[in-house]
Coordinates of C-alpha atoms in Angstrom, one line a residue:
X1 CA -19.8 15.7 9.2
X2 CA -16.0 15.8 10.9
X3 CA -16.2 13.4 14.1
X4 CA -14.7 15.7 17.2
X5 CA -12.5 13.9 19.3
X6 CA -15.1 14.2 22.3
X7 CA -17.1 11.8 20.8
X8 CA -14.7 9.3 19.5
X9 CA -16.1 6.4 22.5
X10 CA -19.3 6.5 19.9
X11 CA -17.7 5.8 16.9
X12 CA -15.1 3.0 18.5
X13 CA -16.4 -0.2 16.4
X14 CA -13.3 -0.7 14.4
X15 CA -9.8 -1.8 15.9
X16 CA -8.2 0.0 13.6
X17 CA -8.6 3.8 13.8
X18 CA -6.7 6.8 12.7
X19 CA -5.3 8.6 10.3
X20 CA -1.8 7.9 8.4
X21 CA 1.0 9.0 6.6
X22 CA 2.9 7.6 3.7
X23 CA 5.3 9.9 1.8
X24 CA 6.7 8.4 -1.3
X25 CA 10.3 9.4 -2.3
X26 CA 11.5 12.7 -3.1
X27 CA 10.2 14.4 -0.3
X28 CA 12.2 17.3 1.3
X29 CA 12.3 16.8 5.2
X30 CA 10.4 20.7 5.7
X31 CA 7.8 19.7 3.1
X32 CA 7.4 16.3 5.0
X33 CA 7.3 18.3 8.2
X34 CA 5.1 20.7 7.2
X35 CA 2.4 18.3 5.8
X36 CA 2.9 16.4 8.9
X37 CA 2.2 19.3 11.3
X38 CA -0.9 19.6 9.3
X39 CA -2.4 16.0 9.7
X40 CA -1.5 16.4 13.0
X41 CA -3.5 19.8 13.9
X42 CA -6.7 17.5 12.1
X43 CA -5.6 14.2 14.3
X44 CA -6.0 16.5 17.2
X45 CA -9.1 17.6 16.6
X46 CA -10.6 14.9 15.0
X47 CA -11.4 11.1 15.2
X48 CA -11.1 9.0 12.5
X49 CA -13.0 5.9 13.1
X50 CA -11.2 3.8 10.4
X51 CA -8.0 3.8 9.6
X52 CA -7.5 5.9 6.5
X53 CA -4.0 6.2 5.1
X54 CA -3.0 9.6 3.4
X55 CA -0.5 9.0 0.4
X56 CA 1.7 11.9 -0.4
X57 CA 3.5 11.6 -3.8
X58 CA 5.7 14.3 -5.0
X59 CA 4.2 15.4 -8.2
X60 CA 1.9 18.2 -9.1
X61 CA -1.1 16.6 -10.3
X62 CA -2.3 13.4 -11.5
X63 CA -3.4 12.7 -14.9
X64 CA -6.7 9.9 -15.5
X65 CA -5.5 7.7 -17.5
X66 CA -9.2 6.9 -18.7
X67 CA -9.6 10.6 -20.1
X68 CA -6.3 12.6 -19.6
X69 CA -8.1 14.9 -16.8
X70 CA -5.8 16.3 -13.8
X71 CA -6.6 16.4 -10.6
X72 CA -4.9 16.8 -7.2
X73 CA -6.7 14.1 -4.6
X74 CA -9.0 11.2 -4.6
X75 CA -10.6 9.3 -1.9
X76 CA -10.5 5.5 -2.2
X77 CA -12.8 3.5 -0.3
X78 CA -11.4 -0.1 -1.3
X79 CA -14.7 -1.4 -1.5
X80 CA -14.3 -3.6 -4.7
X81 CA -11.0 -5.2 -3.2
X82 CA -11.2 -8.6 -1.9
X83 CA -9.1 -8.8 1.2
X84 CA -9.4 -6.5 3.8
X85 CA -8.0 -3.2 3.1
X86 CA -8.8 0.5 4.5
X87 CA -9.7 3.9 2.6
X88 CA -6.9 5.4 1.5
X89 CA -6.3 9.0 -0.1
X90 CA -3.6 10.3 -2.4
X91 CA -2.8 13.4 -2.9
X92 CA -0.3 15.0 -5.2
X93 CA 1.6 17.1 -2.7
X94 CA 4.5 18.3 -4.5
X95 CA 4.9 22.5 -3.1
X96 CA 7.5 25.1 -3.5
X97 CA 5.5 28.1 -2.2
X98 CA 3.3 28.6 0.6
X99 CA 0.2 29.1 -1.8
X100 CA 0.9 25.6 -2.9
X101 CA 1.0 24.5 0.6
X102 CA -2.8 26.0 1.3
X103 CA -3.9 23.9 -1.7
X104 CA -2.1 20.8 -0.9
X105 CA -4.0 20.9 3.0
X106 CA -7.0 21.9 0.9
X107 CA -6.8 18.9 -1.0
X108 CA -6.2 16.6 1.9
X109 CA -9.2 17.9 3.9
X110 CA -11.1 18.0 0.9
X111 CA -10.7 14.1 0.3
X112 CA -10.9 13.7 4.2
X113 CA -14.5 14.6 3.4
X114 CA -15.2 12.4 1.3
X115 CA -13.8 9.8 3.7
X116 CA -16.6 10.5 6.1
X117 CA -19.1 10.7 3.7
X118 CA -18.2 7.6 2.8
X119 CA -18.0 6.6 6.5
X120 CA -21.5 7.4 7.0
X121 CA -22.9 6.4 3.7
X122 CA -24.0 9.9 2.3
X123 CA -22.4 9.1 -1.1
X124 CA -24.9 7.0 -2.1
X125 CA -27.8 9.2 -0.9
X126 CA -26.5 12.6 -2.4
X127 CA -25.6 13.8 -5.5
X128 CA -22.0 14.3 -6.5
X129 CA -22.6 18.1 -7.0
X130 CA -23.6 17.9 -3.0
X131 CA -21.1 15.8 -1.6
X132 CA -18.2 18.1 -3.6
X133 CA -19.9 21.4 -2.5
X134 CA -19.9 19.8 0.9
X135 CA -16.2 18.9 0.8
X136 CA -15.3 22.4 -0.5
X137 CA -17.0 23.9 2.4
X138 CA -15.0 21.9 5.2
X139 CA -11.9 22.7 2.8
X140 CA -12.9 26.0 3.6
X141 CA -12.7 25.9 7.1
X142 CA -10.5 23.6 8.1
X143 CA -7.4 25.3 6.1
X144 CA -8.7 28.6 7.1
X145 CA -8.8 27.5 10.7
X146 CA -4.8 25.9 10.6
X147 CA -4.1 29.0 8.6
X148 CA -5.5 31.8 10.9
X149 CA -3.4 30.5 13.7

């Protein structure tokens, strides 16, 4: 699902590529670090063929103001906006313990997911239940690989 960097020339149809940062405040500079060193091991490996920005806000968890659920990440894909805007992902990446660090990556790569399942237009041919399964899975393995090392 993850585009390799070996075959970024194939997926080269947008200018704008990547993926970026945005911390807002209240960020300590080894927290920042760290979740940069992070994104960086998944630039490395990976292409992004849209630029997707990554929004870190320092809180815990987000609350829906629909329903009062929490959660830690969602993936935007700015689809009802009407100028031109790119995916974007935020992810409440507040951490004070290297367990909270796993599940903060875990987050981002699990939302990463379900930028490329947007990117190649599996959310609307799957079921939710799929596409999260999916996203837990390269969650998985991409935090184990950083991790392990």
């Amino acid at each position: 699902m993850w585009i390799e960097r070996k075959y970024s020339t194939e997926y080269s149809d947008c200018p704008a590529r990547g993926l970026r940062l945005k911390f807002y405040d209240g960020f300590d500079p080894e927290n920042r670090r760290k979740l940069t060193d992070f994104c960086n091991f998944l630039r490395k490996a990976y292409f992004f063929p849209i630029r997707v920005y990554v929004c870190m806000v320092n809180v815990e968890k987000f609350r829906s103001p629909d329903d009062g659920h929490k959660y830690f990440g969602i993936f935007y894909d700015n689809g009802d906006c009407k100028r031109k805007t790119y995916p974007r992902i935020c992810v409440a990446a507040h951490f004070e313990s290297d367990a909270q660090f796993f599940d903060v990556c875990y987050t981002i790569v699990h939302e990463l997911t379900h930028y490329f399942q947007w990117y190649f237009l599996e959310d609307d041919k799957r079921s939710d239940r799929s596409l999260e399964i999916e996203a837990n899975r390269w969650a998985d393995y991409l935090t184990g690989e950083y991790f392990a090392k």
